[in-house]
Coordinates of C-alpha atoms in Angstrom, one line a residue:
M111 CA 0.0 0.0 0.0
D112 CA 1.5 3.3 -1.1
S113 CA 1.7 6.4 1.1
D114 CA -1.3 8.2 -0.6
E115 CA -3.4 5.1 0.1
N116 CA -2.2 5.0 3.7
I117 CA -3.3 8.7 4.1
R118 CA -6.7 8.1 2.6
Q119 CA -7.2 5.0 4.8
S120 CA -6.3 7.0 7.9
V121 CA -8.7 9.8 7.0
R122 CA -11.5 7.3 6.3
E123 CA -10.9 5.8 9.8
K124 CA -11.1 9.2 11.4
V125 CA -14.3 10.0 9.6
A126 CA -15.9 6.7 10.8
L127 CA -15.1 7.7 14.4
L128 CA -16.7 11.2 14.2
P129 CA -19.5 11.8 16.7
D130 CA -23.2 12.5 15.7
S131 CA -22.9 15.9 17.3
P132 CA -22.9 19.5 16.2
G133 CA -19.5 21.0 15.7
V134 CA -16.8 22.4 13.3
Y135 CA -14.5 20.3 11.2
Q136 CA -11.1 21.3 9.6
F137 CA -9.5 19.7 6.6
L138 CA -5.6 19.8 6.5
N139 CA -3.3 19.1 3.6
A140 CA -0.1 17.1 3.6
E141 CA 1.9 20.1 5.0
G142 CA -0.5 20.3 8.0
I143 CA -2.1 23.6 6.7
V144 CA -5.9 24.0 7.3
I145 CA -7.4 24.3 3.8
Y146 CA -11.1 24.3 4.8
V147 CA -13.3 24.9 7.8
G148 CA -16.9 23.9 7.9
K149 CA -19.8 23.6 10.3
A150 CA -22.2 20.7 10.8
K151 CA -25.3 19.8 12.7
N152 CA -24.1 16.2 12.6
L153 CA -20.3 15.9 12.1
K154 CA -20.2 12.3 11.0
R155 CA -22.9 12.7 8.4
R156 CA -21.6 16.0 7.0
V157 CA -17.9 15.0 6.8
S158 CA -18.8 11.6 5.3
S159 CA -20.6 13.3 2.4
Y160 CA -17.3 14.6 1.1
F161 CA -15.8 11.1 0.7
V162 CA -18.7 9.6 -1.2
S163 CA -18.7 9.9 -5.0
R164 CA -21.4 12.3 -5.9
A165 CA -22.3 13.9 -9.2
D166 CA -23.3 17.2 -7.5
H167 CA -19.8 17.8 -6.1
T168 CA -18.3 20.8 -7.9
R169 CA -14.9 20.7 -9.5
K170 CA -13.5 22.8 -6.7
V171 CA -14.8 20.5 -4.0
Q172 CA -13.3 17.5 -5.9
V173 CA -9.9 19.2 -6.0
M174 CA -10.1 20.1 -2.3
V175 CA -11.0 16.5 -1.3
R176 CA -8.0 15.1 -3.1
Q177 CA -5.7 17.3 -1.0
I178 CA -7.2 16.3 2.4
A179 CA -4.5 14.5 4.4
D180 CA -5.9 14.9 7.9
L181 CA -8.9 16.2 9.7
R182 CA -9.7 17.7 13.1
H183 CA -13.0 18.5 14.7
I184 CA -14.4 20.6 17.6
V185 CA -17.6 19.6 19.3
V186 CA -19.9 22.4 20.5
G187 CA -23.3 22.5 22.2
S188 CA -25.6 23.6 19.3
E189 CA -25.8 24.3 15.6
A190 CA -25.8 28.0 16.3
D191 CA -22.5 27.7 18.3
A192 CA -21.1 25.8 15.3
L193 CA -22.0 28.6 13.0
L194 CA -20.3 31.2 15.2
L195 CA -17.2 29.1 15.7
E196 CA -16.9 28.4 12.0
N197 CA -17.0 32.2 11.4
N198 CA -14.2 32.8 14.0
L199 CA -11.9 30.1 12.6
I200 CA -12.3 31.3 9.0
K201 CA -11.3 34.8 10.0
E202 CA -8.4 33.5 12.0
L203 CA -7.0 30.8 9.6
Q204 CA -8.1 32.2 6.2
P205 CA -8.3 28.7 4.7
R206 CA -7.8 28.6 1.0
Y207 CA -11.0 26.8 0.0
N208 CA -13.2 28.9 2.3
I209 CA -12.1 31.9 0.4
L210 CA -12.9 30.2 -2.9
L211 CA -16.1 28.5 -1.9
K212 CA -17.9 30.8 0.5
D213 CA -17.8 34.3 1.9
S214 CA -16.9 35.1 5.5
K215 CA -19.0 37.5 7.4
S216 CA -19.4 39.1 10.8
Y217 CA -22.4 38.3 12.8
P218 CA -24.6 41.0 14.4
W219 CA -24.7 42.1 18.0
I220 CA -27.1 44.2 20.0
V221 CA -25.4 47.1 21.7
V222 CA -26.6 49.2 24.6
K223 CA -24.6 52.4 23.8
N224 CA -22.6 54.1 26.5
E225 CA -24.1 57.6 26.2
P226 CA -26.8 59.7 28.0
F227 CA -30.2 58.1 27.5
P228 CA -28.6 55.0 25.8
R229 CA -29.8 53.7 22.5
I230 CA -30.3 50.0 21.8
F231 CA -29.6 48.9 18.2
S232 CA -28.0 46.3 16.0
T233 CA -24.3 46.5 15.0
R234 CA -21.7 44.4 13.3
K235 CA -18.8 46.4 14.7
F236 CA -17.6 45.4 18.2
V237 CA -16.0 48.6 19.7
R238 CA -14.7 48.5 23.3
D239 CA -15.9 52.0 24.3
G240 CA -17.8 51.0 27.5
S241 CA -20.9 50.0 25.7
A242 CA -22.6 46.7 26.5
Y243 CA -22.7 44.1 23.7
F244 CA -25.0 41.1 23.6
G245 CA -24.9 38.2 21.2
P246 CA -23.7 37.6 18.6
Y247 CA -26.8 36.3 16.8
S248 CA -26.5 33.6 14.2
S249 CA -30.0 34.5 13.1
V250 CA -30.8 38.0 12.0
T251 CA -34.5 37.2 12.3
M252 CA -34.1 36.4 16.0
Q253 CA -32.1 39.5 16.6
R254 CA -34.7 41.7 15.0
A255 CA -37.4 39.9 17.0
V256 CA -35.6 40.6 20.2
L257 CA -35.1 44.3 19.3
E258 CA -38.8 44.5 18.5
L259 CA -39.7 42.9 21.8
I260 CA -37.6 45.4 23.7
R261 CA -38.9 48.4 21.8
G262 CA -42.5 47.2 22.2
L263 CA -42.0 46.7 26.0
Y264 CA -39.9 49.7 26.8
P265 CA -40.4 53.1 25.0
L266 CA -36.7 54.0 24.2
R267 CA -35.4 56.6 21.8
T268 CA -34.0 55.7 18.4
C269 CA -32.7 59.1 17.3
K270 CA -29.0 59.9 17.2
L271 CA -29.3 63.3 19.1
N272 CA -26.8 64.3 21.7
L273 CA -28.9 64.2 24.8
S274 CA -26.3 65.4 27.3
P275 CA -27.8 67.5 30.2
Q276 CA -26.4 70.7 28.6
A277 CA -28.0 70.0 25.2
V278 CA -31.4 69.1 26.6
S279 CA -31.4 72.2 28.9
R280 CA -30.8 74.5 25.9
G281 CA -34.2 73.5 24.6
T282 CA -33.0 73.2 21.0
Y283 CA -34.9 69.9 20.3
S284 CA -38.5 69.2 19.8
V285 CA -40.5 65.9 20.0
C286 CA -40.8 63.8 16.9
L287 CA -43.4 61.4 15.5
E288 CA -42.0 58.6 17.7
Y289 CA -43.2 60.5 20.8
H290 CA -46.7 61.1 19.3
I291 CA -47.3 57.5 18.5
G292 CA -46.1 56.3 22.0
N293 CA -42.7 54.8 21.1
C294 CA -40.7 57.4 23.1
K295 CA -41.4 59.5 26.2
G296 CA -39.5 62.6 24.9
P297 CA -36.3 62.7 26.9
C298 CA -35.0 65.1 24.3
V299 CA -37.2 67.9 25.7
G300 CA -37.0 66.8 29.4
Y301 CA -40.3 64.9 29.5
Q302 CA -38.5 61.8 30.8
S303 CA -35.9 61.8 33.6
E304 CA -32.6 59.9 33.3
E305 CA -33.6 57.7 36.3
D306 CA -36.9 56.6 34.7
Y307 CA -35.1 55.9 31.4
A308 CA -32.4 54.0 33.2
G309 CA -35.1 51.7 34.7
S310 CA -36.2 50.9 31.1
I311 CA -32.6 50.2 30.1
A312 CA -32.2 47.9 33.1
G313 CA -35.3 45.9 32.0
A314 CA -34.0 45.7 28.4
K315 CA -30.6 44.4 29.6
N316 CA -32.4 41.7 31.7
I317 CA -34.0 40.4 28.5
L318 CA -30.7 40.5 26.6
R319 CA -29.0 38.6 29.4
G320 CA -31.7 35.9 29.3
D321 CA -33.6 36.9 32.4
L322 CA -37.1 37.0 30.9
R323 CA -39.2 36.9 34.0
P324 CA -40.0 40.7 34.2
A325 CA -40.9 40.7 30.5
E326 CA -43.0 37.5 30.8
E327 CA -44.9 39.0 33.8
Y328 CA -45.6 42.2 31.9
F329 CA -46.8 40.4 28.7
T330 CA -48.9 37.9 30.7
A331 CA -50.6 40.7 32.5
E332 CA -51.1 42.7 29.3
M333 CA -52.5 39.7 27.5
K334 CA -55.0 39.1 30.3
R335 CA -56.0 42.8 30.3
L336 CA -56.6 42.8 26.6
A337 CA -58.6 39.5 26.7
E338 CA -60.8 40.8 29.5
G339 CA -61.4 43.9 27.4
L340 CA -62.4 41.6 24.5
H341 CA -59.5 42.8 22.4
F342 CA -58.7 39.3 21.3
E343 CA -56.6 40.1 18.2
Q344 CA -54.3 42.3 20.2
A345 CA -54.1 39.7 22.9
A346 CA -53.1 37.1 20.3
R347 CA -50.2 39.3 19.1
V348 CA -49.0 39.7 22.7
K349 CA -49.3 35.9 23.1
D350 CA -47.0 35.5 20.0
K351 CA -44.5 37.7 21.7
L352 CA -44.7 35.6 24.9
E353 CA -44.0 32.5 22.8
M354 CA -41.0 34.1 21.1
L355 CA -39.7 35.2 24.6
S356 CA -39.9 31.6 25.8
S357 CA -37.8 30.4 22.9
Y358 CA -35.3 33.2 23.0
S359 CA -31.7 32.6 24.3
S360 CA -28.8 35.0 24.0
R361 CA -26.0 33.1 25.6
S362 CA -23.0 31.6 23.8
V363 CA -19.5 31.1 25.0
I364 CA -18.2 30.7 21.4
V365 CA -18.3 34.4 21.2
S366 CA -18.9 36.4 24.4
A367 CA -18.8 40.1 25.3
T368 CA -17.8 39.2 28.8
L369 CA -14.6 37.4 27.8
T370 CA -11.3 39.1 26.7
N371 CA -8.0 37.4 25.7
L372 CA -7.4 34.2 27.5
E373 CA -6.7 30.5 27.0
V374 CA -8.2 27.3 28.3
V375 CA -6.2 24.1 29.1
Y376 CA -8.1 21.1 30.3
V377 CA -6.6 17.7 31.0
L378 CA -8.5 14.4 31.2
N379 CA -6.9 11.3 32.7
D380 CA -9.1 8.3 32.8
E381 CA -9.0 4.6 31.9
G382 CA -5.3 4.6 31.1
A383 CA -5.6 7.5 28.5
S384 CA -4.7 11.2 29.0
F385 CA -6.0 14.0 26.7
C386 CA -5.6 17.7 26.7
N387 CA -7.8 20.3 25.0
H388 CA -6.4 23.8 24.4
M389 CA -8.6 26.7 23.4
R390 CA -7.5 30.3 22.6
I391 CA -10.0 33.2 23.0
V392 CA -9.1 36.5 21.3
H393 CA -11.4 39.5 21.9
G394 CA -14.1 37.2 23.3
A395 CA -14.1 34.8 20.3
V396 CA -12.8 31.2 20.2
V397 CA -10.2 31.2 17.5
H398 CA -8.4 27.9 18.2
S399 CA -9.3 24.6 19.7
F400 CA -7.2 21.4 19.5
T401 CA -7.2 18.2 21.4
F402 CA -4.1 16.0 21.7
E403 CA -3.2 12.8 23.5
M404 CA -0.5 12.5 26.2
R405 CA 1.2 9.2 26.8
G406 CA 2.1 8.8 30.4
R407 CA 4.8 6.4 31.4
L408 CA 4.9 6.4 35.2
D409 CA 1.3 6.8 36.3
E410 CA 1.7 10.5 36.5
S411 CA -0.7 12.5 38.8
P412 CA -3.2 15.0 37.4
D413 CA -1.0 17.8 38.6
E414 CA 2.0 16.4 36.6
L415 CA -0.1 15.9 33.5
L416 CA -1.5 19.5 33.7
A417 CA 2.1 20.9 34.1
F418 CA 3.2 18.8 31.1
A419 CA 0.3 20.0 29.0
L420 CA 0.9 23.7 29.9
G421 CA 4.5 23.3 28.9
Q422 CA 3.5 21.9 25.5
V423 CA 1.0 24.7 24.9
F424 CA 3.4 27.4 25.9
S425 CA 6.4 26.0 23.9
Q426 CA 4.1 25.8 20.8
A427 CA 3.2 29.4 21.4
R428 CA 6.8 30.5 21.5
E429 CA 7.5 28.6 18.2
E430 CA 4.6 30.5 16.6
D431 CA 5.8 33.8 18.1
I432 CA 2.6 34.1 20.1
P433 CA 3.0 36.0 23.5
L434 CA 2.2 34.0 26.6
P435 CA -1.4 34.6 27.8
R436 CA -2.1 36.7 30.9
E437 CA -4.9 34.4 32.0
V438 CA -5.3 30.7 31.6
I439 CA -8.4 28.8 32.7
V440 CA -7.5 25.4 34.2
P441 CA -9.4 22.6 36.0
M442 CA -7.0 22.8 39.0
M443 CA -4.2 25.1 40.1
P444 CA -0.7 24.2 38.8
D445 CA 2.6 24.9 40.6
A446 CA 2.9 28.7 40.5
E447 CA 6.7 28.5 40.4
L448 CA 6.7 26.7 37.0
F449 CA 4.8 29.6 35.3
P450 CA 5.3 32.7 37.4
T451 CA 4.2 35.2 34.7
V452 CA 0.8 33.6 34.0
N453 CA -2.4 34.1 36.0
F454 CA -4.3 30.9 36.4
T455 CA -8.1 30.7 37.1
V456 CA -10.2 27.8 38.3
P457 CA -13.7 29.1 37.5
Q458 CA -16.7 28.3 39.6
R459 CA -19.5 29.8 37.5
G460 CA -20.2 31.9 34.4
D461 CA -18.8 31.8 30.9
K462 CA -15.4 30.7 32.0
L463 CA -16.8 27.6 33.6
E464 CA -18.8 26.9 30.4
L465 CA -15.6 27.1 28.4
L466 CA -13.9 24.7 30.7
R467 CA -16.9 22.3 30.3
L468 CA -16.7 22.6 26.5
A469 CA -13.0 21.7 26.7
E470 CA -13.8 18.7 28.9
K471 CA -16.5 17.6 26.4
N472 CA -13.9 17.6 23.6
C473 CA -11.4 15.6 25.7
K474 CA -14.1 13.0 26.5
L475 CA -15.1 12.6 22.9
A476 CA -11.4 12.2 21.9
R477 CA -11.0 9.5 24.5
L478 CA -14.2 7.8 23.2
E479 CA -12.9 7.9 19.6
K480 CA -9.6 6.4 20.7
F481 CA -11.4 3.5 22.4
K482 CA -13.6 2.9 19.4
Q483 CA -10.5 2.7 17.2
I484 CA -9.0 0.2 19.6
E485 CA -12.2 -1.8 19.6
K486 CA -12.0 -2.0 15.8
T487 CA -8.3 -2.7 15.4
D488 CA -7.5 -4.6 18.6
P489 CA -10.7 -6.1 20.1
D490 CA -8.8 -8.2 22.7
R491 CA -7.0 -5.1 24.0
H492 CA -10.4 -3.3 24.1
T493 CA -11.9 -6.2 26.1
D494 CA -9.0 -6.3 28.5
R495 CA -9.3 -2.6 29.2
I496 CA -13.1 -2.8 29.9
M497 CA -12.7 -5.8 32.2
A498 CA -9.9 -4.2 34.2
K499 CA -12.0 -1.0 34.5
M500 CA -15.1 -2.9 35.7
Q501 CA -13.0 -4.8 38.3
K502 CA -11.7 -1.4 39.6
D503 CA -15.0 0.4 39.5
L504 CA -16.9 -2.4 41.3
N505 CA -14.1 -3.3 43.7
L506 CA -14.1 -7.0 42.6
P507 CA -11.4 -9.6 43.4
V508 CA -11.2 -10.7 39.7
E509 CA -12.1 -9.3 36.4
P510 CA -15.8 -10.0 35.6
R511 CA -15.3 -12.1 32.5
Y512 CA -18.3 -14.2 33.2
I513 CA -21.4 -12.4 34.4
E514 CA -25.0 -13.6 35.1
C515 CA -28.0 -11.5 35.7
F516 CA -31.5 -12.4 37.0
D517 CA -34.9 -10.8 36.6
N518 CA -38.4 -11.8 37.7
S519 CA -41.6 -11.3 35.6
N520 CA -45.3 -11.7 36.6
I521 CA -48.6 -9.7 36.3
Q522 CA -50.5 -9.7 39.6
G523 CA -48.9 -12.9 40.6
T524 CA -50.0 -14.8 37.4
N525 CA -47.6 -17.0 35.4
P526 CA -44.5 -16.0 37.4
V527 CA -41.2 -16.7 35.6
A528 CA -37.6 -15.7 35.9
S529 CA -34.8 -15.1 33.4
C530 CA -31.0 -15.6 33.5
V531 CA -28.8 -13.9 30.9
V532 CA -25.1 -14.4 30.5
F533 CA -22.4 -12.0 29.4
R534 CA -18.9 -13.2 28.6
D535 CA -16.1 -10.6 28.1
G536 CA -18.7 -7.8 28.3
R537 CA -20.9 -9.2 25.4
P538 CA -24.1 -11.2 25.5
S539 CA -23.7 -15.0 25.2
K540 CA -27.2 -15.8 24.1
K541 CA -26.7 -19.6 23.8
D542 CA -26.3 -19.6 27.6
Y543 CA -29.5 -17.7 28.4
R544 CA -32.0 -19.6 30.6
H545 CA -35.7 -19.4 31.5
F546 CA -37.2 -20.6 34.8
N547 CA -40.8 -21.3 35.7
I548 CA -41.4 -20.5 39.4
K549 CA -42.5 -23.7 41.1
T550 CA -42.6 -23.2 44.9
V551 CA -43.7 -19.6 45.3
V552 CA -47.4 -18.7 45.3
G553 CA -48.5 -15.2 44.2
A554 CA -46.3 -12.1 43.5
N555 CA -43.3 -12.5 45.7
D556 CA -40.2 -11.3 43.9
F557 CA -37.9 -11.9 46.8
A558 CA -38.9 -15.5 47.3
S559 CA -38.9 -16.1 43.6
M560 CA -35.3 -14.8 43.3
E561 CA -34.2 -17.1 46.2
E562 CA -35.8 -20.1 44.5
V563 CA -34.2 -19.4 41.1
L564 CA -30.7 -18.8 42.5
T565 CA -30.9 -21.9 44.6
R566 CA -31.9 -24.0 41.6
R567 CA -29.4 -22.4 39.2
Y568 CA -26.3 -22.6 41.3
G569 CA -27.2 -25.8 43.1
R570 CA -27.2 -27.5 39.7
L571 CA -23.9 -25.8 38.6
I572 CA -22.3 -27.1 41.8
E573 CA -23.7 -30.5 41.4
E574 CA -22.5 -30.8 37.8
G575 CA -19.1 -29.3 38.6
Q576 CA -19.7 -26.4 36.2
P577 CA -17.7 -23.1 36.5
L578 CA -19.4 -20.3 38.6
P579 CA -19.7 -16.8 37.3
D580 CA -17.3 -14.0 38.4
L581 CA -20.2 -11.7 39.1
I582 CA -23.9 -12.1 39.7
V583 CA -26.1 -9.0 39.0
I584 CA -29.5 -8.8 40.6
D585 CA -32.1 -6.6 39.1
G586 CA -33.3 -4.6 42.2
G587 CA -32.1 -2.9 45.3
K588 CA -31.4 -3.9 48.9
G589 CA -34.4 -6.2 49.2
Q590 CA -33.8 -8.4 46.2
L591 CA -30.1 -8.4 46.9
S592 CA -30.5 -9.6 50.5
F593 CA -32.7 -12.6 49.5
A594 CA -30.2 -13.5 46.7
F595 CA -27.3 -13.3 49.0
A596 CA -29.1 -15.5 51.5
A597 CA -29.6 -18.2 48.9
L598 CA -25.9 -18.1 47.9
E599 CA -24.9 -18.4 51.6
K600 CA -27.0 -21.6 52.0
L601 CA -25.2 -23.0 49.0
G602 CA -21.8 -22.2 50.6
L603 CA -20.9 -19.6 48.0
R604 CA -20.2 -16.7 50.3
G605 CA -16.9 -15.2 49.3
K606 CA -16.6 -17.4 46.2
V607 CA -18.9 -15.4 43.9
S608 CA -19.3 -11.6 43.9
V609 CA -22.9 -10.3 43.8
V610 CA -24.3 -6.8 43.3
G611 CA -27.8 -5.3 43.0
L612 CA -28.6 -2.6 40.4
A613 CA -31.6 -0.4 41.3
K614 CA -33.3 1.0 38.2
R615 CA -34.6 4.3 39.6
M616 CA -31.2 6.0 40.0
E617 CA -28.9 3.3 38.6
E618 CA -27.6 2.7 42.1
V619 CA -25.3 -0.2 42.8
Y620 CA -25.8 -2.1 46.1
Y621 CA -23.4 -4.5 47.8
P622 CA -24.4 -7.3 50.4
G623 CA -24.3 -5.9 53.9
D624 CA -24.0 -2.3 52.9
P625 CA -27.2 -0.3 53.3
F626 CA -25.9 2.7 51.3
P627 CA -25.9 2.8 47.5
H628 CA -22.8 3.3 45.4
Y629 CA -22.8 5.4 42.2
L630 CA -20.7 4.7 39.1
D631 CA -19.8 7.3 36.4
K632 CA -23.0 7.9 34.4
T633 CA -21.1 8.0 31.2
G634 CA -18.6 5.2 32.0
E635 CA -18.5 1.8 30.4
S636 CA -18.8 -0.1 33.6
L637 CA -22.3 1.2 34.3
R638 CA -23.2 0.9 30.6
I639 CA -22.5 -2.8 30.7
L640 CA -24.4 -3.4 33.9
M641 CA -27.4 -1.5 32.5
H642 CA -27.1 -3.5 29.3
I643 CA -27.1 -6.9 31.0
R644 CA -30.0 -5.8 33.3
D645 CA -32.1 -4.5 30.4
E646 CA -31.3 -7.7 28.5
A647 CA -32.5 -9.9 31.4
H648 CA -35.7 -7.8 31.6
R649 CA -36.3 -8.2 27.8
F650 CA -35.7 -11.9 27.9
G651 CA -37.9 -12.4 30.9
I652 CA -40.8 -10.4 29.5
T653 CA -40.7 -12.3 26.2
F654 CA -40.9 -15.6 28.0
H655 CA -43.7 -14.4 30.2
R656 CA -45.7 -13.3 27.2
Q657 CA -45.2 -16.6 25.5
K658 CA -46.3 -18.5 28.7
R659 CA -49.4 -16.3 29.2
S660 CA -50.3 -16.9 25.5
I661 CA -49.9 -20.7 25.8
N662 CA -51.9 -20.8 29.1
F663 CA -54.7 -18.8 27.4
L664 CA -54.8 -21.2 24.5
K665 CA -54.8 -24.2 26.8
S666 CA -57.6 -22.8 28.9
E667 CA -59.6 -22.1 25.7
L668 CA -59.1 -25.7 24.4
E669 CA -60.1 -27.1 27.8
N670 CA -63.6 -25.7 27.1
V671 CA -64.0 -28.0 24.1
P672 CA -65.9 -31.1 25.2
G673 CA -64.2 -34.4 24.5
L674 CA -60.6 -32.9 24.3
G675 CA -58.3 -34.4 26.9
R676 CA -54.9 -33.2 28.1
T677 CA -53.0 -35.3 25.6
S678 CA -55.0 -34.0 22.6
I679 CA -54.6 -30.4 23.8
E680 CA -50.8 -30.8 24.1
R681 CA -50.5 -32.3 20.6
L682 CA -52.5 -29.4 19.1
L683 CA -50.5 -26.7 20.9
K684 CA -47.2 -28.3 20.0
K685 CA -48.0 -28.5 16.3
Y686 CA -50.2 -25.4 15.6
R687 CA -49.4 -22.9 18.5
T688 CA -52.5 -20.7 17.7
L689 CA -56.2 -21.2 17.5
S690 CA -56.4 -19.5 14.1
R691 CA -54.1 -22.1 12.6
M692 CA -56.2 -24.9 14.1
A693 CA -59.4 -23.4 12.7
R694 CA -57.9 -23.2 9.2
T695 CA -56.5 -26.8 9.3
P696 CA -58.4 -29.4 7.1
E697 CA -60.5 -31.8 9.1
A698 CA -58.6 -34.8 7.7
E699 CA -55.3 -33.4 9.0
L700 CA -56.7 -32.8 12.5
A701 CA -58.2 -36.3 12.5
E702 CA -54.7 -37.9 11.9
L703 CA -53.5 -36.0 15.0
I704 CA -56.4 -36.3 17.5
G705 CA -58.9 -38.7 15.9
A706 CA -61.9 -38.1 13.6
G707 CA -64.5 -37.6 16.4
R708 CA -62.4 -35.0 18.3
A709 CA -61.5 -33.2 15.1
R710 CA -65.2 -32.8 14.2
I711 CA -66.0 -31.6 17.7
L712 CA -63.1 -29.0 17.6
L713 CA -64.2 -27.5 14.3
D714 CA -67.8 -27.3 15.4
Y715 CA -66.6 -25.5 18.5
F716 CA -64.6 -22.9 16.3
E717 CA -67.7 -22.4 14.1
S718 CA -69.9 -21.7 17.2
K719 CA -67.3 -19.3 18.6
D720 CA -66.9 -17.6 15.2
S721 CA -63.4 -18.5 13.9
V722 CA -62.9 -15.0 12.5
G723 CA -62.8 -13.7 16.1
L724 CA -60.1 -16.2 16.9
A725 CA -57.9 -15.3 13.9
G726 CA -55.4 -13.4 16.0
R727 CA -55.1 -15.9 18.8

């Protein structure tokens, strides 16, 4: 395989591992230069489309695809954030094919101008003059709707007059049409005080920050007032504004007016893999995000990994002649002596914390992609890692290579059954699944049913000299686990087999003798496998329970046929399974199975009961 084919194969593997999440992707050429930046609602679907032969691909796209030697991606929270991040990266990187294939643009903000009687208007120029900026908005329609809401709620001026106290006191201005139609209170002629106007500005800023409660209370009261006055058309318009308010959101950390120049460095060390995400924010906009893997050698601590990552980031900045940042957001405080000129921040709330969470999300996805790659290329190594992780998470004496899980099924005590499913090396072993009919328990008693099933199952394994599981999972909490453990104790298996209970409500893990639940990582593979085996036991048990109920119904129906004995009923059920099939069977065929007289009686019974009504049974 030549080098070009190796490159294409590597790119295809990376595409296959992309997440189904919104984000931004970057194509790099053989020299490592970014040649294209794009956004996607679904990264895997969008990027995959470039590598499928399609007649609608333009010549320029085909040329670009042939130059792709590598790809990177950044995951964000929404499609709107992807749009903004794409815009930032295009401006920063100036990729060749973005210039050829699409136009870059600036997204609009809403500004509350720093001036007497401040105006609120749309702008695409971000000027740091003390004014308050909100946005940016990926949708101009939404921005205009917000401005309309603010102007409809608060009568604010739209003119460009200088309304300093000296200019107003001179009396050189006169009210305009906006005053006469009620859109302005006339601050230009002194009809509105600065204090009253400032109250309106404060309310408008609340809306722009996302605090919609004052506006919602106002519109709700206004809608009720109009409806009570029988002004239904106007009330409907106010209701539309209320619905628009409920869907409005102005927050985004991809571009934020509250952030300045800073960098984010996040380190994730989990399951034997360490990843670092580095983001650079310039003038409130994310202009760089890159995730890389760090290969530890000596079980380095999180502090040591963070120090190494910071060293890598700062050395790269020096090579690119980028000055060291004054502020770096980190998940924990590093050794101050190593980086004396840098101010480190561990945020507790706000946009900086959201940036740190975004970096964490990208690290976790990079780890997941790595494990998916290992699963495809080296499944044995993937299995060994998961088994070692489960042993550690569940505090087991051995790796749980062989797991059994039990579940009970009944409806108001009828047809009680139990199921046992088996997982080997973290995967279902369906040939080893088992069903149990509950024999000694009367009514709906899950605890006693579990004790019976475990006694029968492991009593038989011990008697036959079969290997015992490394872990037994009980579907339920403390109650079910205590009865299960009691059954194992009677068999002399205490200390020989590990057993845990998994409660469904909060996915809590219980251990014998411990009244308090334990919680595993909600996104970790250990809990995912436990939930999978528990859900599989439930599915398998429910399927068997439905089959048993169906057979019992058919049996009870056939017992109503005069002249049919138990032997004839069992023969019919074994061969035909449903009443509809029996009703459609020729009389001669039935006669061979149960005799001519009984066959005639059976068909007469179906006719009297209307065989059409039995068609689905």
